[in-house]
mmCIF file of C-alpha atoms in Angstrom:
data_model
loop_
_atom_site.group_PDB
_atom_site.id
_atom_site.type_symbol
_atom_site.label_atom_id
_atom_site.label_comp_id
_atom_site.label_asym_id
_atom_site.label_seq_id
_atom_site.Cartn_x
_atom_site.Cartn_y
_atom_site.Cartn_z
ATOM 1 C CA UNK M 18 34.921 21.444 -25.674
ATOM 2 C CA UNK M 19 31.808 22.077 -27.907
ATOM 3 C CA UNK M 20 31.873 25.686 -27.896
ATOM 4 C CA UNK M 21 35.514 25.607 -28.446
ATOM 5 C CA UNK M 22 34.998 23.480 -31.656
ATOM 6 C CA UNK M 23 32.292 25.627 -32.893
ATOM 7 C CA UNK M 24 34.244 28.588 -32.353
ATOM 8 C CA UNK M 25 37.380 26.940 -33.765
ATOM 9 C CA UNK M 26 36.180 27.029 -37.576
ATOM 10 C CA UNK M 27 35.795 31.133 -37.441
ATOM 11 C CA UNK M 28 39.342 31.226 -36.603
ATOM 12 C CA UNK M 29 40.349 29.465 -38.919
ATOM 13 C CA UNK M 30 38.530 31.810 -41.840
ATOM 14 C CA UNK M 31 39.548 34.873 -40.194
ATOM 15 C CA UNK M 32 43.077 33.541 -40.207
ATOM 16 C CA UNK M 33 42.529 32.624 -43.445
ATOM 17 C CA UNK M 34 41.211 35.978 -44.861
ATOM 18 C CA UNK M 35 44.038 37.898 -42.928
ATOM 19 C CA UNK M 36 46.579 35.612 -44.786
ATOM 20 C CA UNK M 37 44.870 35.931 -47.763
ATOM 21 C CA UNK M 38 45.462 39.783 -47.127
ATOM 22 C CA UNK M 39 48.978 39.575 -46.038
ATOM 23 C CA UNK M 40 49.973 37.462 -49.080
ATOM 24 C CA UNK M 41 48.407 40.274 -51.669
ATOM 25 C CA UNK M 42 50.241 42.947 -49.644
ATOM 26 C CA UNK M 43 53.295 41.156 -50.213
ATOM 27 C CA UNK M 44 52.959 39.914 -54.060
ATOM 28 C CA UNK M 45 52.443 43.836 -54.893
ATOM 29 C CA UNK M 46 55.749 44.585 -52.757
ATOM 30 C CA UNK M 47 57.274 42.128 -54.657
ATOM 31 C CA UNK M 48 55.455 43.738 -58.139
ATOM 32 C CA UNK M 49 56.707 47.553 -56.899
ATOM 33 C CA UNK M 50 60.657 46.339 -56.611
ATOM 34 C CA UNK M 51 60.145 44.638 -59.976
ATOM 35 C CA UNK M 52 58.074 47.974 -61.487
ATOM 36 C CA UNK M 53 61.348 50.076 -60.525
ATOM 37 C CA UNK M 54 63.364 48.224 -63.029
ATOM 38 C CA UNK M 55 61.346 50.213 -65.844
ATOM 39 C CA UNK M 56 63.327 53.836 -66.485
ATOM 40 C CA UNK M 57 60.219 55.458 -67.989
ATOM 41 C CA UNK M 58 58.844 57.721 -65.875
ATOM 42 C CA UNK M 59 55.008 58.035 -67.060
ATOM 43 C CA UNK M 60 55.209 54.220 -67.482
ATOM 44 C CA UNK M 61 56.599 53.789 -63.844
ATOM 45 C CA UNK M 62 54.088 55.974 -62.339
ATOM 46 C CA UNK M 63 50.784 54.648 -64.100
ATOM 47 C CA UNK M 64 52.003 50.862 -62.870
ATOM 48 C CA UNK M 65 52.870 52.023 -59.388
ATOM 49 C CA UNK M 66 49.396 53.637 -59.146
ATOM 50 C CA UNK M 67 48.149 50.881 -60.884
ATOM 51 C CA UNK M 68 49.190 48.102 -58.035
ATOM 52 C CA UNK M 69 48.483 50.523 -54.769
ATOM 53 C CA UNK M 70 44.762 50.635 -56.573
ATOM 54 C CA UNK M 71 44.744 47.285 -56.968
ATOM 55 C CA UNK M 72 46.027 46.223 -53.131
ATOM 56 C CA UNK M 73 43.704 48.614 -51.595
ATOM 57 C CA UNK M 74 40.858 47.541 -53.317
ATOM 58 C CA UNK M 75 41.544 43.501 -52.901
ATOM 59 C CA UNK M 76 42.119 44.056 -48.805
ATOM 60 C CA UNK M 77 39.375 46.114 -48.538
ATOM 61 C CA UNK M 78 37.011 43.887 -49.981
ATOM 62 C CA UNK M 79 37.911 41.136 -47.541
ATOM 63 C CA UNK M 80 37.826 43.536 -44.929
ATOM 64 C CA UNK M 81 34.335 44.330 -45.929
ATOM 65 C CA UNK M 82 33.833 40.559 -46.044
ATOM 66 C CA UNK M 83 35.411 39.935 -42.313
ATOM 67 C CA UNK M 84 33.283 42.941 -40.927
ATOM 68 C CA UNK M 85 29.816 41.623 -42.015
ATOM 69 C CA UNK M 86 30.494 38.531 -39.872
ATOM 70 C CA UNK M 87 30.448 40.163 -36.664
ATOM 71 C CA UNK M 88 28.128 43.079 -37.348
ATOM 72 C CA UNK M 89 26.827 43.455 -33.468
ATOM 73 C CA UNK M 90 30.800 43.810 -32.455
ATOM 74 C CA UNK M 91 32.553 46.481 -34.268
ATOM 75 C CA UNK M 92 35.612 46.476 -32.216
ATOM 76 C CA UNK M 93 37.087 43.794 -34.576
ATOM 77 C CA UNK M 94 36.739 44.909 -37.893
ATOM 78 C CA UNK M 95 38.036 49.072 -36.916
ATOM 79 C CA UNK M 96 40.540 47.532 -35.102
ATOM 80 C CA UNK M 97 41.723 45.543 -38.379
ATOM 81 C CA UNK M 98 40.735 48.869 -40.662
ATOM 82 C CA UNK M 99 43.612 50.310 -38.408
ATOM 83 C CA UNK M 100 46.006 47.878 -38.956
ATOM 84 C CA UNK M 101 45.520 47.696 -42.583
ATOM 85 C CA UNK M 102 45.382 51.540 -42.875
ATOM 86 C CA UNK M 103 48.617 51.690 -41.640
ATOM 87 C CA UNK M 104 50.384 48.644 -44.027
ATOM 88 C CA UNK M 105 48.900 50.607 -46.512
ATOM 89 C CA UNK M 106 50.452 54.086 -45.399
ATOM 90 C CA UNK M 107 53.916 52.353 -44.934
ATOM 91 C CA UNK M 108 53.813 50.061 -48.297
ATOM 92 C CA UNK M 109 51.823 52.709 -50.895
ATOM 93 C CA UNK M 110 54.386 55.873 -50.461
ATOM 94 C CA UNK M 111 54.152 57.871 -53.294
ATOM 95 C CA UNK M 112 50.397 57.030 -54.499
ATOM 96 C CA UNK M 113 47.152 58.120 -53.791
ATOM 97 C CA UNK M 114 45.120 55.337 -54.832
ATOM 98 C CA UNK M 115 42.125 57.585 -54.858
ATOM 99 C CA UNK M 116 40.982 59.895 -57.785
ATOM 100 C CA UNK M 117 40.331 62.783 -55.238
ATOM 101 C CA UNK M 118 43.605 62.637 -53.930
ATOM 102 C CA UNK M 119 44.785 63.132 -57.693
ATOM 103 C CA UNK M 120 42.403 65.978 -58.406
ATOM 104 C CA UNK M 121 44.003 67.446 -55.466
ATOM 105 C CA UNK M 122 47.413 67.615 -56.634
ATOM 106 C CA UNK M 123 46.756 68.953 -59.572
ATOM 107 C CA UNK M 124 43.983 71.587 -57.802
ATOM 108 C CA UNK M 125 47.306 72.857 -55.594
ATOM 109 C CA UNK M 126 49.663 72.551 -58.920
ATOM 110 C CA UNK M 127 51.386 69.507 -56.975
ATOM 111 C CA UNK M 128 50.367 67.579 -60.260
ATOM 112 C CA UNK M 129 50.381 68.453 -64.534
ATOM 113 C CA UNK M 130 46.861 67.518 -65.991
ATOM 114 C CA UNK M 131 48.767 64.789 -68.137
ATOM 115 C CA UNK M 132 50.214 62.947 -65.030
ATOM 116 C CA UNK M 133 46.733 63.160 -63.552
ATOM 117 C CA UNK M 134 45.027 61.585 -66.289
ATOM 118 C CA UNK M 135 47.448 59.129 -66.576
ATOM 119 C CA UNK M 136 47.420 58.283 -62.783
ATOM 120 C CA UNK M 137 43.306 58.362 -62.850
ATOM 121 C CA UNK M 138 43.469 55.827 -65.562
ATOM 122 C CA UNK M 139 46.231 53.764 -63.482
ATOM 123 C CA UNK M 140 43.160 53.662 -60.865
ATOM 124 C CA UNK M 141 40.122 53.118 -62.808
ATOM 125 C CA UNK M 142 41.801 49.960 -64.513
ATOM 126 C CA UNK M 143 43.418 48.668 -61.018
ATOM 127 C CA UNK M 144 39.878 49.146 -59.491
ATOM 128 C CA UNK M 145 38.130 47.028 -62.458
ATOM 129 C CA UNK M 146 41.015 44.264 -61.843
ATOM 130 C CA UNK M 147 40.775 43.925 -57.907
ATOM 131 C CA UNK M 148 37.180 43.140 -58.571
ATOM 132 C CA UNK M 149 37.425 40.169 -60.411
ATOM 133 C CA UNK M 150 40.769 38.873 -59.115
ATOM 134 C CA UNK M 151 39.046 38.714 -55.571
ATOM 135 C CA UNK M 152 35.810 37.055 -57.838
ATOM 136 C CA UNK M 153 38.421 34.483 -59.040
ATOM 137 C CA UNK M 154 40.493 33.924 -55.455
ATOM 138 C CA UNK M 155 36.298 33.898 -53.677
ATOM 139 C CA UNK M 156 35.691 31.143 -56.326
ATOM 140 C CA UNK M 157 38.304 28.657 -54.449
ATOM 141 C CA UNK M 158 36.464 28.641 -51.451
ATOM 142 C CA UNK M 159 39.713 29.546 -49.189
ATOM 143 C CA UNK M 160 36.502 29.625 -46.421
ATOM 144 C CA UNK M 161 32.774 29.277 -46.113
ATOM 145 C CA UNK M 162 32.758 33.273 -46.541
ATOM 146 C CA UNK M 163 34.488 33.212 -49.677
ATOM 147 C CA UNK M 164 31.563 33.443 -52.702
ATOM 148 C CA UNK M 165 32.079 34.105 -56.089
ATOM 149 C CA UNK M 166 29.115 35.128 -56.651
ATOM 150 C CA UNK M 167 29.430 37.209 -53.985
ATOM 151 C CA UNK M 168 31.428 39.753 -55.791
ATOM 152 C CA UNK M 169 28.845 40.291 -58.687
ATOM 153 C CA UNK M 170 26.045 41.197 -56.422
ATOM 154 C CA UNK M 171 24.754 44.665 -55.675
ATOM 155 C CA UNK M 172 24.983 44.842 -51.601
ATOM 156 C CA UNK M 173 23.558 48.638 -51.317
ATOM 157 C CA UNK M 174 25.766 50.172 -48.344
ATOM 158 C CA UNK M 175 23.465 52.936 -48.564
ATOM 159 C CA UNK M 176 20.981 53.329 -45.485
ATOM 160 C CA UNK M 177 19.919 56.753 -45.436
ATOM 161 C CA UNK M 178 18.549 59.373 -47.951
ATOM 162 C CA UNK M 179 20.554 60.541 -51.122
ATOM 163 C CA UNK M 180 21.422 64.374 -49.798
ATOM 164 C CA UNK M 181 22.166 62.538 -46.379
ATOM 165 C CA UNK M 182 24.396 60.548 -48.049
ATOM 166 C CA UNK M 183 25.810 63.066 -49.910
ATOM 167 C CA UNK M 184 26.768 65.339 -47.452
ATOM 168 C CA UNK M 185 28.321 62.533 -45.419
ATOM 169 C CA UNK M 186 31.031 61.080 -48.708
ATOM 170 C CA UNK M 187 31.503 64.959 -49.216
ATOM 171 C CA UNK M 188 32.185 65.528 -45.024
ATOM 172 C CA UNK M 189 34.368 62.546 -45.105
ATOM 173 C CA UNK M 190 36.270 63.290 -48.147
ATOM 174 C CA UNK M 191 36.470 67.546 -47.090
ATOM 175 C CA UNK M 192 38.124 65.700 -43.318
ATOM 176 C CA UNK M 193 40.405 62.875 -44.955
ATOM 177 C CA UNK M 194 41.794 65.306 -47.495
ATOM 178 C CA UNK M 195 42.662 68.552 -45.111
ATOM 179 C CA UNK M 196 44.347 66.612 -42.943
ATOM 180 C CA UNK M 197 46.299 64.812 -45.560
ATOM 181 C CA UNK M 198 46.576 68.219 -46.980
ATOM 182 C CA UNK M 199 48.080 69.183 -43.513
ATOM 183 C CA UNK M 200 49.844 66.445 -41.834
ATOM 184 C CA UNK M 201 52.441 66.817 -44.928
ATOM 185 C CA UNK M 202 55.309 68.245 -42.661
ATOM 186 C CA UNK M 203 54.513 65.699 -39.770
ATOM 187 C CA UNK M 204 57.276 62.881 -39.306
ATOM 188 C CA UNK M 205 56.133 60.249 -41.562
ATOM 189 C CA UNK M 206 55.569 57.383 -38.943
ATOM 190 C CA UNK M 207 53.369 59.721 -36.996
ATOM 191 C CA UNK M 208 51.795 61.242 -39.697
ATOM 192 C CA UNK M 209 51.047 57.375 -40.728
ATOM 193 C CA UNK M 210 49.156 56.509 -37.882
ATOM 194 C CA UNK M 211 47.260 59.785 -37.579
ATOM 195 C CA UNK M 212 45.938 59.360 -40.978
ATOM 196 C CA UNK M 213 45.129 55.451 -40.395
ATOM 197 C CA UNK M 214 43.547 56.536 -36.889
ATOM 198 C CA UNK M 215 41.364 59.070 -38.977
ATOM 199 C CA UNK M 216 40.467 56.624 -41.428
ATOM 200 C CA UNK M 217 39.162 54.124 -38.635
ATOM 201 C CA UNK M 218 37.218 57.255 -37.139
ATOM 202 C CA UNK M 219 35.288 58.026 -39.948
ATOM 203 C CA UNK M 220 34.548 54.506 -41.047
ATOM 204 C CA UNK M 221 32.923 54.219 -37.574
ATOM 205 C CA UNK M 222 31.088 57.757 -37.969
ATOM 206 C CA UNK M 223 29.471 56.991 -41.882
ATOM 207 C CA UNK M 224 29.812 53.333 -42.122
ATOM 208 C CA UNK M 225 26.413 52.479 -41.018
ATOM 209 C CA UNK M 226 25.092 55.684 -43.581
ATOM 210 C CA UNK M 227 27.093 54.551 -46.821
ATOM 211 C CA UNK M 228 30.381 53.100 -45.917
ATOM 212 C CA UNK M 229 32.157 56.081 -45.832
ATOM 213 C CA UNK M 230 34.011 55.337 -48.836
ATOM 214 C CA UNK M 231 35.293 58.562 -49.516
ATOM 215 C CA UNK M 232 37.453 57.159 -52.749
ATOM 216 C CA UNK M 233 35.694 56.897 -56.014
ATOM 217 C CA UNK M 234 37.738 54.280 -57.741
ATOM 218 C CA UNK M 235 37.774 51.841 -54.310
ATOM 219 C CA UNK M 236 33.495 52.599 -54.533
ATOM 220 C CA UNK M 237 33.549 51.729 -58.152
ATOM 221 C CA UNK M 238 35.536 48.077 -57.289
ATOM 222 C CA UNK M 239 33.286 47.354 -54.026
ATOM 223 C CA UNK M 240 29.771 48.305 -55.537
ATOM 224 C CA UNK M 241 30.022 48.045 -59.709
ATOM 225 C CA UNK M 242 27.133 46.077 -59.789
ATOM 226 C CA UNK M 243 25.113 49.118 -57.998
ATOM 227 C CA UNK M 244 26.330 51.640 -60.682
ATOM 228 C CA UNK M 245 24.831 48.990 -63.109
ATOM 229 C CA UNK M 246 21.528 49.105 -61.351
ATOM 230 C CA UNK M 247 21.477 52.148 -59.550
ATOM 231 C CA UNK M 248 24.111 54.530 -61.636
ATOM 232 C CA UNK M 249 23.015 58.018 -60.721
ATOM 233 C CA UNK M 250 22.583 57.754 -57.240
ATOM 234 C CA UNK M 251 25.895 55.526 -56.676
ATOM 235 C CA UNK M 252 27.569 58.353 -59.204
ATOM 236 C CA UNK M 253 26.063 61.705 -56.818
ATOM 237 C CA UNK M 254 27.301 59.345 -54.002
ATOM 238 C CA UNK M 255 30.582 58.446 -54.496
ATOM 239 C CA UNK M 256 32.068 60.074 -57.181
ATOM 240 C CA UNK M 257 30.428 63.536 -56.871
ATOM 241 C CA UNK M 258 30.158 64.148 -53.405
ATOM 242 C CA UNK M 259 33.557 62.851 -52.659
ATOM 243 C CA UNK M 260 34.933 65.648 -55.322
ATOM 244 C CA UNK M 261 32.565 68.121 -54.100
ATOM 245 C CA UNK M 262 34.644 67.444 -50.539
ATOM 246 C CA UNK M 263 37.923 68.171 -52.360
ATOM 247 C CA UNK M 264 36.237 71.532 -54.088
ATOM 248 C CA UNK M 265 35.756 72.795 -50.609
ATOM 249 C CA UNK M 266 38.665 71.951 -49.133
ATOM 250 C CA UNK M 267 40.631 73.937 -51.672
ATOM 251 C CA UNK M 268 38.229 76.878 -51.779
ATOM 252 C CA UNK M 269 38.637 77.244 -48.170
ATOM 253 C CA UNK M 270 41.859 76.773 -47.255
ATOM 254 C CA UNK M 271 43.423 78.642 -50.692
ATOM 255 C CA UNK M 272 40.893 81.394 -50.907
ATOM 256 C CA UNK M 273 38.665 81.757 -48.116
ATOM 257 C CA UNK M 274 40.808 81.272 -45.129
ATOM 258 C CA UNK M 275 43.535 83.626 -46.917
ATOM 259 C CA UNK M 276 41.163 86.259 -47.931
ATOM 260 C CA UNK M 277 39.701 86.101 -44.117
ATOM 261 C CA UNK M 278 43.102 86.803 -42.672
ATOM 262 C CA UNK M 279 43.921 89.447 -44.745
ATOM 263 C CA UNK M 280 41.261 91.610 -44.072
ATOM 264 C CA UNK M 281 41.876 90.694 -40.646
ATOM 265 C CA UNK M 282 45.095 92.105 -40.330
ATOM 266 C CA UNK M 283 44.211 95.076 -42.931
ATOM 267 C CA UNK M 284 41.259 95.929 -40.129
ATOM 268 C CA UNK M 285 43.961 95.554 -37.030
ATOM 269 C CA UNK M 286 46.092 98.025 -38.989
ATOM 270 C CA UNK M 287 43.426 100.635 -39.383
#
């Protein structure tokens, strides 16, 4: 009966975080249906990008919050990255939440400059937001996790050297990218829980190196005290090596890989 009363209070906060979770998941639904009302397009877009920013920042700093309870058990945390990858695939159709995914589009001509700047700005200021909103909902003291002060400190995820690190964001970013690249003419609910199975994969790969981030505007929310403190090295990090990623990406499967099988099949010919 002791241990179950000393295990009884960890419940609780973990029930409490996922709630916590749930309920921001659901006030941004309810934010989306009312965002559809407006007829503007550029308006529409920069709000829609604006709230997918905003809910995948929030739920992923709890989740960063839940997973440094149980560090020696890893199970628990990927298992809720999953799950949260995926309410995020199903609820965020039609956003990338992540600048690289932007630069992307408009890389492939999937996007006009204007729309990207507009959607990058959508990001930055949703990123900004989730960081003190989650400050001000830490500040009630839901559980004994939740700190406000939590949210203003600089917790360096980075554990190994700086070109180590930057060759991980850039691997992670140059893997999450082609296969979002790719997976486009998969059926959607597959194509969901390949990408949220890939996201869980790599988390477990570079999250002990630098928290395989991978998504400049969610590092900028999780770690803006760092950039304060440490702003060249968290800016190589997670803002250029994740874009770096991208620059590959295209390079080699819109030039390289092309130009290879051409001369392939010119050398077959001859």
């Amino acid at each position: 009966m002791t241990a179950l009363r000393d295990f009884w209070p960890g419940v609780q906060d973990t029930c409490t975080s996922l709630g916590l979770m749930l309920s921001l998941v659901l006030f941004m639904g309810l934010a989306r249906v009312v965002a559809r009302q407006v007829h503007k397009s550029m308006v529409h877009a920069f709000v829609l990008e604006f709230l997918a920013t905003f809910q995948l920042c929030c739920c992923t700093h709890e989740l960063q919050l839940l997973s440094e309870q149980e560090p020696a058990h890893p199970t628990w945390p990927l298992t809720l990255i999953y799950f949260f990858s995926l309410v995020h695939g199903l609820t965020l159709v039609g956003t990338s939440s992540n600048p690289c995914g932007v630069m992307m589009q408009m890389m492939v001509g999937g996007m006009t400059p204007e729309i990207g700047a507009m959607r990058l700005l959508a990001q930055l200021i949703g990123a900004l937001c989730s960081r003190y909103c989650i400050g001000a909902l830490w500040s009630l003291g839901l559980t004994k996790y939740h700190v406000s002060e939590r949210s203003f400190a600089c917790r360096n995820p980075i554990q190994v050297d700086l070109p180590k690190a930057v060759i991980t964001e850039a691997i992670c970013s140059f893997i999450f990218h082609s296969a979002l690249l790719h997976f486009q003419e998969v059926r959607t609910k597959l194509r969901i829980h390949l990408l949220a199975a890939l996201i869980t994969f790599l988390v477990y790969a570079g999250g002990s190196l630098t928290g395989a981030v991978f998504n400049p505007a969610l590092a900028l929310s999780l770690h803006f005290k760092c950039f304060d403190e440490a702003f060249f090295q968290f800016f190589i990090v997670y803002w250029l090596a994740p874009s770096l990623g991208i620059l590959l990406m295209i390079l080699m499967f819109s030039f390289f890989l092309p130009w290879l099988y051409n001369n392939h099949t010119i050398n077959k010919k001859e």
